[in-house]
Coordinates of C-alpha atoms and ligand atoms in Angstrom, one line a residue:
M235 CA -8.2 22.4 -7.0
S236 CA -6.6 24.3 -9.8
E237 CA -2.9 24.1 -9.1
D238 CA -0.9 22.2 -11.7
A239 CA 1.6 19.5 -10.4
S240 CA 3.9 20.3 -13.3
H241 CA 5.0 23.6 -11.7
Y242 CA 6.6 21.8 -8.8
A243 CA 10.4 22.1 -9.3
G244 CA 11.7 19.6 -6.7
P245 CA 13.1 16.2 -7.3
N246 CA 11.0 13.1 -8.1
R247 CA 10.6 10.9 -5.1
V248 CA 8.5 7.8 -4.4
F249 CA 6.8 7.2 -1.1
S250 CA 4.5 4.3 -0.1
G251 CA 3.5 2.5 3.1
V252 CA 2.0 -0.8 4.3
Q253 CA 0.5 -1.4 7.7
P254 CA 2.0 -3.9 10.1
S255 CA -1.4 -5.4 11.0
G256 CA -1.3 -9.0 9.9
D257 CA 0.0 -11.2 7.2
L258 CA 0.6 -9.8 3.7
H259 CA -1.3 -11.4 0.8
L260 CA -1.1 -11.6 -2.9
G261 CA -3.1 -8.3 -3.3
N262 CA -0.5 -6.5 -1.3
Y263 CA 2.3 -8.1 -3.3
L264 CA 0.8 -7.3 -6.7
G265 CA -0.8 -4.0 -5.8
A266 CA 2.2 -2.6 -3.9
L267 CA 5.4 -4.6 -3.2
K268 CA 6.0 -5.6 -6.8
K269 CA 5.7 -2.0 -7.9
F270 CA 8.1 -0.9 -5.1
V271 CA 10.8 -3.1 -6.5
A272 CA 10.4 -1.9 -10.1
L273 CA 10.6 1.8 -9.0
Q274 CA 13.8 1.6 -6.9
D275 CA 16.0 1.8 -9.9
E276 CA 14.1 4.8 -11.4
M277 CA 13.8 7.3 -8.5
E278 CA 14.7 7.8 -4.9
C279 CA 12.3 5.6 -3.0
V280 CA 11.0 5.8 0.6
Y281 CA 9.1 2.7 1.8
C282 CA 7.5 2.9 5.2
I283 CA 6.0 0.4 7.6
V284 CA 3.1 2.5 8.9
D285 CA 2.9 1.5 12.5
L286 CA 1.2 4.8 13.5
H287 CA -1.6 3.9 11.1
A288 CA -1.8 0.4 12.5
I289 CA -2.6 1.6 16.0
T290 CA -5.8 3.4 14.8
V291 CA -7.3 0.0 15.7
W292 CA -6.1 -2.0 18.7
Q293 CA -2.7 -3.7 18.3
D294 CA -1.2 -6.0 20.9
P295 CA 2.0 -4.3 22.2
K296 CA 3.6 -7.7 22.5
V297 CA 3.5 -8.4 18.8
L298 CA 3.6 -4.9 17.1
A299 CA 7.4 -4.9 16.8
E300 CA 7.4 -8.4 15.4
Q301 CA 4.7 -7.6 12.9
T302 CA 6.7 -4.6 11.8
R303 CA 9.8 -6.8 11.2
H304 CA 7.5 -9.2 9.3
I305 CA 6.6 -6.4 6.8
A306 CA 10.2 -5.3 6.6
A307 CA 11.1 -9.0 5.8
A308 CA 8.4 -9.0 3.1
Y309 CA 9.7 -5.8 1.5
L310 CA 13.3 -7.2 1.4
A311 CA 12.3 -10.7 0.3
S312 CA 10.2 -9.2 -2.6
G313 CA 13.4 -7.5 -3.8
V314 CA 13.4 -4.1 -2.2
D315 CA 17.1 -3.4 -1.7
P316 CA 17.9 -1.4 1.5
S317 CA 21.0 0.0 -0.2
K318 CA 18.8 1.6 -2.8
A319 CA 15.5 2.3 -1.0
I320 CA 14.8 3.7 2.5
V321 CA 12.9 1.1 4.5
Y322 CA 11.9 2.1 8.0
N323 CA 9.0 2.3 10.4
Q324 CA 6.9 5.4 10.7
S325 CA 6.9 5.8 14.5
A326 CA 10.7 6.1 14.4
V327 CA 10.5 9.4 12.5
R328 CA 8.7 12.2 14.4
A329 CA 8.1 14.3 11.3
H330 CA 5.0 12.1 10.4
S331 CA 3.1 12.9 13.6
E332 CA 4.1 16.6 13.7
L333 CA 3.1 17.3 10.1
A334 CA -0.2 15.3 10.6
W335 CA -1.1 17.8 13.3
Y336 CA -0.5 20.8 11.0
F337 CA -2.5 19.1 8.3
N338 CA -5.4 18.5 10.8
C339 CA -5.7 22.3 10.8
V340 CA -5.7 22.4 7.0
A341 CA -8.0 19.5 6.1
R342 CA -11.7 20.1 6.4
I343 CA -14.1 17.9 8.3
G344 CA -16.3 17.7 5.2
W345 CA -13.4 16.2 3.2
L346 CA -12.9 13.5 5.8
N347 CA -16.6 12.7 6.0
R348 CA -16.4 11.6 2.4
M349 CA -13.7 9.0 3.0
T350 CA -15.3 5.6 2.1
Q351 CA -12.6 3.5 3.8
F352 CA -13.5 4.9 7.2
K353 CA -17.2 4.2 6.5
D354 CA -16.3 0.7 5.4
K355 CA -14.1 0.0 8.4
A356 CA -16.4 1.7 10.9
G357 CA -19.7 0.4 9.6
K358 CA -22.5 1.2 12.0
N359 CA -20.1 1.7 14.9
S360 CA -18.5 4.9 13.8
E361 CA -19.1 6.5 17.3
K362 CA -17.0 3.8 18.9
M363 CA -14.1 4.0 16.6
S364 CA -10.9 5.9 17.5
V365 CA -10.4 9.5 16.4
G366 CA -7.2 8.2 14.8
L367 CA -9.1 5.9 12.5
Y368 CA -11.2 8.9 11.3
D369 CA -8.1 11.0 10.9
Y370 CA -6.1 8.2 9.2
P371 CA -6.0 9.9 5.8
V372 CA -4.6 13.1 7.2
L373 CA -1.6 11.1 8.6
Q374 CA -1.3 9.5 5.2
A375 CA -1.0 12.9 3.6
A376 CA 1.6 13.8 6.2
D377 CA 3.6 10.7 5.3
I378 CA 3.7 11.6 1.7
L379 CA 4.3 15.3 2.0
A380 CA 6.9 15.1 4.8
F381 CA 9.0 13.8 1.9
K382 CA 7.5 16.0 -0.8
A383 CA 6.9 12.7 -2.6
T384 CA 5.8 13.1 -6.2
H385 CA 4.9 9.5 -7.0
V386 CA 2.9 7.0 -4.8
P387 CA 2.5 3.4 -5.8
V388 CA -0.6 1.8 -4.2
G389 CA -3.5 -0.4 -4.9
E390 CA -6.8 1.0 -6.2
D391 CA -8.3 1.2 -2.7
Q392 CA -6.0 4.1 -1.9
K393 CA -7.1 6.4 -4.7
Q394 CA -9.4 8.5 -2.6
H395 CA -6.7 9.0 0.1
L396 CA -4.3 10.3 -2.5
E397 CA -6.9 12.7 -3.8
L398 CA -7.2 14.0 -0.3
T399 CA -3.4 14.3 -0.1
R400 CA -3.5 16.5 -3.2
D401 CA -6.3 18.6 -1.8
I402 CA -4.4 19.2 1.5
A403 CA -1.2 20.0 -0.5
A404 CA -3.0 22.5 -2.7
K405 CA -4.9 24.1 0.2
F406 CA -1.7 24.5 2.2
N407 CA 0.1 26.0 -0.8
H408 CA -2.8 28.4 -1.3
D409 CA -3.5 29.4 2.3
F410 CA 0.1 30.2 3.1
N411 CA 0.7 31.7 -0.3
T412 CA 3.6 29.3 -1.0
P413 CA 2.8 28.1 -4.5
N414 CA 4.3 24.7 -5.3
F415 CA 5.8 24.3 -1.8
F416 CA 4.2 20.8 -1.7
P417 CA 3.9 18.8 -4.9
L418 CA 0.6 17.4 -6.0
C419 CA 1.6 13.7 -5.9
E420 CA 0.8 11.3 -8.7
P421 CA -0.8 8.0 -7.8
L422 CA 0.8 5.0 -9.5
I423 CA -2.1 2.6 -9.5
K424 CA -2.6 1.2 -13.0
G425 CA -1.5 -2.1 -14.2
P426 CA -2.6 -5.7 -13.5
G427 CA -2.7 -6.4 -9.8
A428 CA -4.1 -3.0 -8.8
K429 CA -7.2 -4.7 -7.4
V430 CA -6.9 -8.3 -6.6
M431 CA -10.2 -9.8 -5.6
S432 CA -11.1 -12.5 -3.1
L433 CA -10.7 -16.1 -4.3
R434 CA -14.2 -16.8 -2.8
D435 CA -16.0 -13.8 -4.1
G436 CA -15.0 -11.9 -7.3
L437 CA -16.8 -8.8 -6.1
S438 CA -14.9 -8.2 -2.9
K439 CA -11.3 -7.4 -2.7
M440 CA -8.7 -9.7 -1.3
S441 CA -8.2 -8.5 2.3
K442 CA -6.4 -9.5 5.5
S443 CA -9.7 -8.9 7.3
D444 CA -11.7 -11.5 5.4
P445 CA -12.7 -14.2 7.9
S446 CA -12.0 -16.9 5.3
D447 CA -8.4 -17.8 4.9
N448 CA -9.3 -19.5 1.6
S449 CA -10.2 -16.1 0.2
R450 CA -6.5 -15.0 0.0
I451 CA -3.0 -16.3 -0.7
N452 CA -0.8 -15.2 2.1
L453 CA 2.9 -14.5 1.5
T454 CA 3.6 -17.1 4.2
D455 CA 1.6 -19.9 2.6
D456 CA 3.6 -22.9 1.5
A457 CA 3.3 -24.5 -2.0
D458 CA 0.7 -27.0 -1.0
I459 CA -1.6 -24.4 0.6
I460 CA -1.2 -22.1 -2.4
A461 CA -2.2 -25.0 -4.8
K462 CA -5.1 -26.0 -2.5
K463 CA -6.5 -22.4 -2.3
I464 CA -6.3 -22.0 -6.1
R465 CA -8.0 -25.4 -6.6
K466 CA -10.8 -24.3 -4.3
A467 CA -11.1 -20.9 -5.9
K468 CA -14.7 -20.1 -7.0
T469 CA -15.2 -20.2 -10.8
D470 CA -18.1 -21.1 -13.0
P471 CA -18.8 -24.1 -15.3
G472 CA -17.7 -22.2 -18.4
E473 CA -14.4 -22.2 -20.2
I474 CA -11.7 -19.6 -20.5
P475 CA -12.9 -17.1 -23.2
G476 CA -10.7 -15.7 -26.0
T477 CA -11.4 -12.0 -25.3
K478 CA -12.1 -9.7 -22.4
D479 CA -15.7 -9.4 -23.5
G480 CA -16.1 -13.0 -22.5
L481 CA -15.2 -12.1 -18.9
E482 CA -18.2 -9.8 -18.6
G483 CA -20.4 -10.9 -15.7
R484 CA -17.7 -13.5 -14.6
P485 CA -15.8 -11.6 -11.9
E486 CA -14.1 -14.7 -10.4
V487 CA -12.8 -15.8 -13.8
A488 CA -11.7 -12.3 -14.5
N489 CA -9.8 -12.2 -11.2
L490 CA -7.9 -15.5 -11.8
V491 CA -7.0 -14.3 -15.3
G492 CA -5.8 -11.0 -13.9
I493 CA -3.7 -12.7 -11.2
F494 CA -2.2 -14.9 -13.9
A495 CA -1.3 -11.8 -16.0
A496 CA 0.1 -9.9 -13.1
L497 CA 2.3 -12.8 -11.9
S498 CA 3.6 -13.5 -15.4
E499 CA 4.0 -9.8 -16.2
T500 CA 1.8 -10.0 -19.3
T501 CA -1.7 -8.8 -20.1
D502 CA -5.1 -10.3 -19.6
E503 CA -5.4 -10.5 -23.4
A504 CA -2.2 -12.6 -23.7
V505 CA -3.4 -15.0 -21.0
L506 CA -6.9 -15.3 -22.7
A507 CA -5.2 -15.9 -26.1
E508 CA -3.1 -18.7 -24.6
Y509 CA -5.9 -20.5 -22.6
E510 CA -8.9 -19.8 -24.9
G511 CA -11.3 -22.7 -24.7
Q512 CA -9.6 -24.5 -21.8
G513 CA -11.5 -25.6 -18.7
F514 CA -10.4 -24.8 -15.2
G515 CA -9.0 -28.3 -14.8
V516 CA -6.2 -27.0 -17.0
F517 CA -6.1 -23.3 -16.1
K518 CA -6.1 -23.7 -12.3
P519 CA -3.1 -26.1 -12.1
A520 CA -1.1 -23.8 -14.5
L521 CA -2.0 -20.8 -12.2
A522 CA -1.0 -22.7 -9.1
D523 CA 2.4 -23.7 -10.6
L524 CA 3.0 -20.0 -11.6
A525 CA 2.0 -18.7 -8.1
V526 CA 4.2 -21.2 -6.4
E527 CA 7.1 -20.4 -8.7
K528 CA 6.8 -16.7 -8.1
L529 CA 5.9 -16.7 -4.4
S530 CA 7.9 -19.6 -2.8
P531 CA 11.2 -17.9 -3.2
I532 CA 9.8 -14.9 -1.4
T533 CA 8.3 -17.0 1.4
D534 CA 11.7 -18.7 1.9
L535 CA 13.6 -15.5 1.9
M536 CA 11.2 -13.9 4.4
S537 CA 11.8 -16.7 6.9
R538 CA 15.5 -16.2 6.5
Y539 CA 15.3 -12.5 7.2
L540 CA 12.9 -13.2 10.1
A541 CA 15.4 -15.6 11.7
D542 CA 17.7 -12.5 12.4
P543 CA 15.5 -9.9 14.1
E544 CA 18.5 -7.9 15.3
E545 CA 19.7 -7.4 11.7
L546 CA 16.2 -6.3 10.6
N547 CA 16.1 -3.8 13.6
R548 CA 19.5 -2.5 12.4
I549 CA 18.3 -2.0 8.8
L550 CA 15.2 -0.2 10.0
A551 CA 17.0 2.1 12.4
N552 CA 19.6 3.1 9.8
A553 CA 16.9 3.9 7.3
A554 CA 14.9 5.9 9.9
D555 CA 18.0 8.2 10.3
K556 CA 18.1 8.7 6.6
A557 CA 14.3 9.3 6.4
A558 CA 14.6 11.9 9.2
E559 CA 17.4 13.7 7.3
I560 CA 14.9 14.2 4.4
A561 CA 11.7 14.9 6.4
D562 CA 13.0 17.1 9.3
P563 CA 14.1 20.0 7.1
I564 CA 10.8 19.9 5.2
V565 CA 8.8 20.0 8.4
G566 CA 11.1 22.7 9.7
D567 CA 10.2 24.8 6.6
V568 CA 6.5 24.2 7.4
R569 CA 7.0 25.5 10.9
K570 CA 8.5 28.7 9.5
I571 CA 5.8 29.0 6.9
I572 CA 3.1 28.7 9.6
G573 CA 4.9 31.4 11.5
F574 CA 5.6 29.8 14.9
C575 CA 7.7 31.7 17.3
G576 CA 11.3 30.3 17.3
A577 CA 10.8 28.3 14.1
Ligands
AMP1432 P1 -2.7 -2.5 3.5 O1 -2.5 -3.9 3.7 O2 -4.1 -2.1 3.6 O3 -1.8 -1.6 4.4 O4 -2.3 -2.2 2.0 C1 -1.0 -2.2 1.6 C2 -0.9 -1.9 0.1 O5 -1.5 -3.0 -0.6 C3 -1.7 -0.7 -0.4 O6 -1.0 -0.1 -1.4 C4 -3.0 -1.3 -0.9 O7 -3.6 -0.4 -1.9 C5 -2.5 -2.6 -1.5 N1 -3.6 -3.6 -1.5 C6 -4.3 -4.1 -0.4 N2 -5.2 -5.0 -0.8 C7 -5.1 -5.1 -2.2 C8 -5.8 -5.8 -3.2 N3 -6.7 -6.7 -2.9 N4 -5.4 -5.7 -4.5 C9 -4.4 -4.8 -4.8 N5 -3.7 -4.0 -3.9 C10 -4.1 -4.2 -2.6
LIG1433 N1 -3.3 3.6 3.9 C1 -2.4 2.7 3.2 C2 -3.1 1.3 3.2 O1 -3.8 1.0 4.0 C3 -1.1 2.7 3.9 C4 -0.4 4.0 3.9 C5 -0.1 4.8 4.9 C6 0.2 4.6 2.7 N2 0.5 5.9 4.5 C7 0.8 5.8 3.2 C8 0.2 4.3 1.4 C9 1.4 6.7 2.3 C10 0.9 5.2 0.5 C11 1.4 6.4 1.0 O2 -2.8 0.6 2.3

């Protein structure tokens, strides 16, 4: 679509979300949470726990609220500060669902048919999946645009959903002749940690749904488990090369080097320069120490937050009010633009 994001005159605003559907792992931390923390001093930030997205696949009602608090605790323990950023759960703010419906009437079926995440999740069973799972990216566009967010920090797997968000924004702006009503959001994906791969297979991404727990480092793993998983991580008999060319065809090694760089906030090149010629007997213990040093404080803080569920509920409820204050007028304007009677 031809519209240029630079014509949007509204304020910069960050929006991102994480699903409360299981334990968070190192990929979520490096691809998303760590970026959330860095951005909260730069722009207004809205960080959502997307429970409406989670229920696109079955969630046990007995644990959904607890899993939501678990993600809230992970946000806070990673350094997201509720006095700076808005941290709330999606179902508490009606604007998400309402705008998603309007966007259902803007998005085209052909656009959704191209979404690779649905194809990956549904596999051969697409006929048996919920309509919500298919429509998931439209709700994601509504999340972002209910806040007129301009910047969206995510891991690489979300790139296609953000392109769809831009297409929906541009089509809405065009169809209703309201140029630049919605911004065309900018994905913030780049940087080490945008795509953390499985510790067992350097070609598939680290994921909560991988059946092998050894494939990922969970934010709840203790120091011994982290060290054990890194010790067991798949590598090859070679040494650490001196340059990135030497990582060619060695996805597992590239992944460990990338994790090292992301955790120590440096580049792959700097890590390679430091460890050139070393074997994994040296590199893996150094990586394990680094991972424990960075993640253990988060794990400890998470359990402290989780020990007080009422306090987490209070933080989320306060933030939901603030979120609604931003989103409700925007969705109110959408109603007027569409032309509903009484809007
Ligand atoms: P999810 O757990 O699928 O809700 O993802 C939450 C956030 O973590 C999203 O921004 C994802 O793009 C990001 N993410 C998930 N898995 C990875 C991974 N293996 N590497 C980097 N980022 C990831
Ligand atoms: N789809 C995202 C994921 O699985 C989660 C998400 C929902 C999101 N709404 C969002 C991310 C809006 C960024 C912006 O990771």
